[in-house]
Short mmCIF file of C-alpha atoms and ligand atoms in Angstrom, two decimals:
data_model
loop_
_atom_site.label_atom_id
_atom_site.label_comp_id
_atom_site.label_asym_id
_atom_site.label_seq_id
_atom_site.Cartn_x
_atom_site.Cartn_y
_atom_site.Cartn_z
CA UNK A 1 -2.41 -38.92 18.72
CA UNK A 2 -4.46 -38.21 21.47
CA UNK A 3 -4.97 -34.76 22.51
CA UNK A 4 -8.45 -34.95 24.35
CA UNK A 5 -9.10 -31.39 26.47
CA UNK A 6 -11.25 -31.89 29.59
CA UNK A 7 -14.79 -31.50 28.80
CA UNK A 8 -15.36 -28.44 31.10
CA UNK A 9 -12.74 -26.73 29.07
CA UNK A 10 -15.54 -25.79 26.50
CA UNK A 11 -18.88 -24.05 26.29
CA UNK A 12 -20.90 -25.29 23.32
CA UNK A 13 -23.49 -23.05 22.24
CA UNK A 14 -26.00 -23.30 19.17
CA UNK A 15 -26.27 -19.57 18.59
CA UNK A 16 -24.76 -16.55 19.99
CA UNK A 17 -24.13 -13.32 18.50
CA UNK A 18 -20.09 -13.55 18.57
CA UNK A 19 -17.98 -15.96 20.79
CA UNK A 20 -15.31 -13.19 21.33
CA UNK A 21 -18.37 -11.06 22.64
CA UNK A 22 -19.33 -14.03 24.47
CA UNK A 23 -16.16 -14.60 26.27
CA UNK A 24 -15.25 -10.74 26.77
CA UNK A 25 -18.98 -10.34 28.58
CA UNK A 26 -18.09 -13.19 30.82
CA UNK A 27 -14.24 -12.69 31.16
CA UNK A 28 -14.21 -12.59 34.79
CA UNK A 29 -15.65 -15.78 35.53
CA UNK A 30 -14.33 -17.93 32.86
CA UNK A 31 -10.96 -19.73 33.13
CA UNK A 32 -7.60 -19.31 31.59
CA UNK A 33 -7.90 -21.51 28.51
CA UNK A 34 -11.45 -21.77 28.05
CA UNK A 35 -12.98 -22.40 24.72
CA UNK A 36 -16.21 -21.15 23.39
CA UNK A 37 -17.36 -22.77 20.34
CA UNK A 38 -20.71 -21.78 18.46
CA UNK A 39 -22.72 -23.27 15.75
CA UNK A 40 -23.96 -20.09 14.34
CA UNK A 41 -23.22 -16.41 15.04
CA UNK A 42 -25.64 -13.61 14.61
CA UNK A 43 -23.14 -10.64 15.02
CA UNK A 44 -19.69 -12.53 13.97
CA UNK A 45 -17.12 -9.73 13.72
CA UNK A 46 -13.94 -9.53 11.73
CA UNK A 47 -11.06 -7.34 11.85
CA UNK A 48 -11.17 -3.44 11.12
CA UNK A 49 -14.96 -3.29 12.20
CA UNK A 50 -16.26 -5.72 9.54
CA UNK A 51 -18.48 -8.78 10.01
CA UNK A 52 -17.44 -12.54 9.51
CA UNK A 53 -19.70 -15.13 7.97
CA UNK A 54 -19.79 -18.36 9.84
CA UNK A 55 -21.86 -21.26 7.68
CA UNK A 56 -23.49 -24.71 9.05
CA UNK A 57 -20.48 -27.15 9.88
CA UNK A 58 -17.83 -24.17 9.70
CA UNK A 59 -15.72 -23.24 12.58
CA UNK A 60 -16.51 -20.35 15.18
CA UNK A 61 -14.35 -20.46 18.43
CA UNK A 62 -12.93 -18.18 20.89
CA UNK A 63 -10.21 -19.24 23.28
CA UNK A 64 -9.92 -17.04 26.64
CA UNK A 65 -6.30 -16.70 27.90
CA UNK A 66 -5.06 -15.38 31.11
CA UNK A 67 -1.35 -15.40 30.85
CA UNK A 68 0.34 -13.99 34.27
CA UNK A 69 2.01 -11.28 31.76
CA UNK A 70 1.08 -9.19 28.95
CA UNK A 71 4.03 -9.15 27.47
CA UNK A 72 3.43 -11.34 24.04
CA UNK A 73 -0.41 -10.82 23.77
CA UNK A 74 0.43 -8.58 20.93
CA UNK A 75 1.67 -11.67 18.90
CA UNK A 76 -0.79 -14.15 19.95
CA UNK A 77 -2.93 -13.90 16.66
CA UNK A 78 0.13 -14.54 14.55
CA UNK A 79 1.10 -17.55 16.79
CA UNK A 80 -2.45 -18.76 15.88
CA UNK A 81 -1.94 -18.36 12.37
CA UNK A 82 1.06 -20.34 12.14
CA UNK A 83 -0.70 -22.97 14.24
CA UNK A 84 -3.79 -22.99 11.85
CA UNK A 85 -1.31 -23.38 8.82
CA UNK A 86 0.52 -26.59 10.66
CA UNK A 87 -3.39 -28.05 11.32
CA UNK A 88 -4.28 -27.64 7.49
CA UNK A 89 -1.32 -29.42 6.12
CA UNK A 90 -2.49 -32.94 7.04
CA UNK A 91 -5.71 -32.13 5.12
CA UNK A 92 -2.99 -31.85 2.10
CA UNK A 93 -3.72 -28.09 1.96
CA UNK A 94 -0.36 -25.59 2.07
CA UNK A 95 -1.99 -22.45 3.48
CA UNK A 96 -0.11 -19.27 3.50
CA UNK A 97 -0.29 -16.03 5.89
CA UNK A 98 -1.04 -12.58 4.89
CA UNK A 99 0.43 -10.36 7.66
CA UNK A 100 -0.60 -9.87 10.41
CA UNK A 101 -2.82 -13.06 10.73
CA UNK A 102 -5.14 -13.70 7.46
CA UNK A 103 -4.68 -17.64 6.31
CA UNK A 104 -5.19 -17.84 2.96
CA UNK A 105 -4.69 -20.47 0.10
CA UNK A 106 -4.41 -18.77 -3.54
CA UNK A 107 -4.97 -15.42 -2.47
CA UNK A 108 -8.45 -16.76 -1.07
CA UNK A 109 -9.09 -16.40 2.35
CA UNK A 110 -9.73 -19.78 4.39
CA UNK A 111 -9.40 -18.80 7.89
CA UNK A 112 -9.75 -15.28 10.12
CA UNK A 113 -8.40 -14.30 13.68
CA UNK A 114 -9.64 -11.81 15.96
CA UNK A 115 -7.86 -10.72 19.10
CA UNK A 116 -9.49 -8.83 21.46
CA UNK A 117 -7.73 -8.09 25.18
CA UNK A 118 -9.94 -7.05 28.01
CA UNK A 119 -8.86 -4.40 30.94
CA UNK A 120 -10.74 -3.13 33.77
CA UNK A 121 -8.77 0.36 33.95
CA UNK A 122 -5.25 -0.72 33.70
CA UNK A 123 -5.63 -4.12 35.05
CA UNK A 124 -5.35 -6.80 32.35
CA UNK A 125 -8.38 -9.44 32.89
CA UNK A 126 -7.50 -11.42 29.78
CA UNK A 127 -7.49 -12.13 25.97
CA UNK A 128 -9.58 -13.54 23.51
CA UNK A 129 -8.62 -15.24 20.38
CA UNK A 130 -11.27 -15.69 17.94
CA UNK A 131 -10.68 -17.91 15.00
CA UNK A 132 -12.79 -18.44 12.04
CA UNK A 133 -12.60 -21.36 9.59
CA UNK A 134 -14.53 -22.29 6.43
CA UNK A 135 -14.53 -25.78 7.08
CA UNK A 136 -17.64 -26.69 4.77
CA UNK A 137 -18.68 -24.04 2.84
CA UNK A 138 -20.36 -24.89 -0.75
CA UNK A 139 -19.62 -22.72 -3.96
CA UNK A 140 -22.64 -20.29 -3.70
CA UNK A 141 -21.68 -19.43 0.10
CA UNK A 142 -18.26 -18.78 -1.04
CA UNK A 143 -19.38 -16.28 -3.80
CA UNK A 144 -21.56 -14.31 -1.37
CA UNK A 145 -18.51 -13.26 0.49
CA UNK A 146 -17.36 -10.00 -0.43
CA UNK A 147 -13.67 -11.16 -0.94
CA UNK A 148 -12.12 -14.03 -2.50
CA UNK A 149 -12.55 -17.15 0.06
CA UNK A 150 -12.10 -20.65 -0.55
CA UNK A 151 -13.44 -23.47 2.10
CA UNK A 152 -11.31 -26.39 3.44
CA UNK A 153 -13.95 -29.22 2.13
CA UNK A 154 -13.44 -27.71 -1.51
CA UNK A 155 -9.88 -27.78 -0.99
CA UNK A 156 -9.55 -31.79 0.02
CA UNK A 157 -12.73 -32.49 -1.89
CA UNK A 158 -14.66 -33.98 1.46
CA UNK A 159 -16.46 -32.76 4.07
CA UNK A 160 -14.71 -31.99 7.39
CA UNK A 161 -15.46 -32.73 10.82
CA UNK A 162 -15.61 -29.65 12.88
CA UNK A 163 -14.93 -31.15 16.38
CA UNK A 164 -11.65 -33.26 15.10
CA UNK A 165 -10.24 -29.81 13.24
CA UNK A 166 -10.90 -27.97 16.71
CA UNK A 167 -9.33 -30.63 18.80
CA UNK A 168 -6.23 -30.87 16.62
CA UNK A 169 -6.00 -27.25 16.23
CA UNK A 170 -6.15 -26.82 20.33
CA UNK A 171 -4.00 -29.62 20.78
CA UNK A 172 -1.21 -28.20 18.33
CA UNK A 173 -1.86 -24.35 20.00
CA UNK A 174 -1.81 -25.66 23.75
CA UNK A 175 1.45 -27.76 22.99
CA UNK A 176 3.62 -24.63 22.03
CA UNK A 177 1.76 -22.47 24.24
CA UNK A 178 3.86 -22.09 27.40
CA UNK A 179 7.20 -21.86 25.05
CA UNK A 180 5.66 -19.09 23.27
CA UNK A 181 4.53 -17.45 26.53
CA UNK A 182 8.21 -17.61 27.31
CA UNK A 183 9.49 -16.68 23.97
CA UNK A 184 7.29 -14.71 21.95
CA UNK A 185 7.22 -13.99 18.35
CA UNK A 186 10.88 -15.02 17.37
CA UNK A 187 9.79 -18.88 18.35
CA UNK A 188 7.53 -18.67 15.33
CA UNK A 189 9.18 -15.85 13.09
CA UNK A 190 10.89 -17.92 10.38
CA UNK A 191 7.83 -20.12 9.86
CA UNK A 192 5.76 -16.76 9.62
CA UNK A 193 7.88 -15.63 7.36
CA UNK A 194 8.27 -18.58 5.22
CA UNK A 195 4.87 -18.29 4.86
CA UNK A 196 3.89 -14.54 4.62
CA UNK A 197 2.52 -14.01 1.24
CA UNK A 198 3.37 -10.44 1.43
CA UNK A 199 7.42 -10.94 1.64
CA UNK A 200 8.72 -9.11 -1.49
CA UNK A 201 5.82 -7.61 -2.75
CA UNK A 202 4.70 -4.07 -3.55
CA UNK A 203 1.64 -3.39 -1.18
CA UNK A 204 -0.99 -0.78 -0.62
CA UNK A 205 -1.45 -0.71 3.31
CA UNK A 206 -4.22 0.95 5.31
CA UNK A 207 -2.90 1.65 8.84
CA UNK A 208 -4.07 4.19 11.17
CA UNK A 209 -6.07 6.09 8.73
CA UNK A 210 -3.54 6.46 6.23
CA UNK A 211 -2.36 4.61 3.01
CA UNK A 212 1.20 3.54 2.75
CA UNK A 213 2.62 2.16 -0.85
CA UNK A 214 5.75 0.35 -0.34
CA UNK A 215 7.83 -2.89 -0.85
CA UNK A 216 7.55 -5.69 1.84
CA UNK A 217 11.36 -6.45 3.03
CA UNK A 218 10.76 -8.28 6.23
CA UNK A 219 8.74 -9.14 9.45
CA UNK A 220 10.74 -7.82 12.61
CA UNK A 221 11.70 -9.50 15.74
CA UNK A 222 8.39 -8.00 17.01
CA UNK A 223 6.02 -9.25 14.32
CA UNK A 224 5.98 -5.75 12.83
CA UNK A 225 6.00 -5.23 9.02
CA UNK A 226 9.26 -3.63 7.51
CA UNK A 227 8.37 -1.60 4.39
CA UNK A 228 10.45 0.08 1.88
CA UNK A 229 8.43 3.46 1.14
CA UNK A 230 7.63 4.14 -2.36
CA UNK A 231 9.14 7.65 -2.01
CA UNK A 232 12.43 6.34 -0.09
CA UNK A 233 13.21 5.50 3.40
CA UNK A 234 11.93 2.38 5.77
CA UNK A 235 8.99 2.24 7.83
CA UNK A 236 8.02 -0.22 10.90
CA UNK A 237 4.18 -0.74 10.62
CA UNK A 238 2.71 -2.21 13.71
CA UNK A 239 -0.91 -2.71 12.63
CA UNK A 240 -2.79 -2.23 9.32
CA UNK A 241 -4.23 -4.32 6.40
CA UNK A 242 -2.45 -4.89 3.08
CA UNK A 243 -3.81 -4.78 -0.27
CA UNK A 244 -1.47 -6.36 -3.14
C1 BTN B 301 -10.95 -11.62 10.32
O1 BTN B 301 -11.55 -10.44 10.09
O2 BTN B 301 -10.26 -12.20 9.58
C2 BTN B 301 -11.05 -11.97 11.11
C3 BTN B 301 -12.51 -13.01 11.48
C4 BTN B 301 -12.48 -13.79 12.87
C5 BTN B 301 -13.76 -14.34 13.04
C6 BTN B 301 -14.14 -14.93 14.22
S1 BTN B 301 -15.17 -16.25 14.19
C7 BTN B 301 -15.14 -16.85 15.88
C8 BTN B 301 -15.07 -15.41 16.61
N1 BTN B 301 -16.16 -14.51 17.10
C9 BTN B 301 -16.18 -13.34 16.08
O3 BTN B 301 -17.01 -12.71 16.33
N2 BTN B 301 -15.33 -13.27 15.35
C10 BTN B 301 -14.35 -14.27 15.80
#
């Protein structure tokens, strides 16, 4: 399977603060589908204002996307989560998703995704999809992460070639990307739900400054979480972070 991307589609950096920030600062000049990949990040960023650690040999990359319509940009990170799970499969690793877009194996985080849109006033300039994957961490590095984590080399028992992994990931991502832009979340909803570790579970959810407790019933056609609340009633959650 040859999916080689043109060389000019990449910026390769030894070090940057954050590949997402690098892309956001250059949004005007970077073309659609450009990929930034860095060996080291000094200020890697995660969701909910957290930081993100990238070890030597791990993947820190950001994709610049400039779709003609903003209709489905809110679901791009969920699409990426599904694509990441597909990319892990040939390594013998069955990954799950924790809504909205964490990628886990047995409750331990293997990859995270940070989507950031760029606007000039009300004009959409583009979107950055940042991907952090623990590819080659040793056990001590994993222990230093403040939440349960794992790494692909540990799961498969051999080092992982970052560039081959990235090429495969991008091939899979862009292979279905035009269809995703036409269809949006319904294209991947079945696969997402099948992989979502929260379905049917009682969770505590931190969402927009409040805590919600309930049972996860479903993920909607829009990619939102449908909860049966503890005190009764149903609630549609558009963003948040689940503890379970
Ligand atoms: C999460 O909190 O789960 C999201 C983590 C996203 C990390 C990646 S690493 C590449 C890109 N650059 C960043 O600063 N963050 C993302």
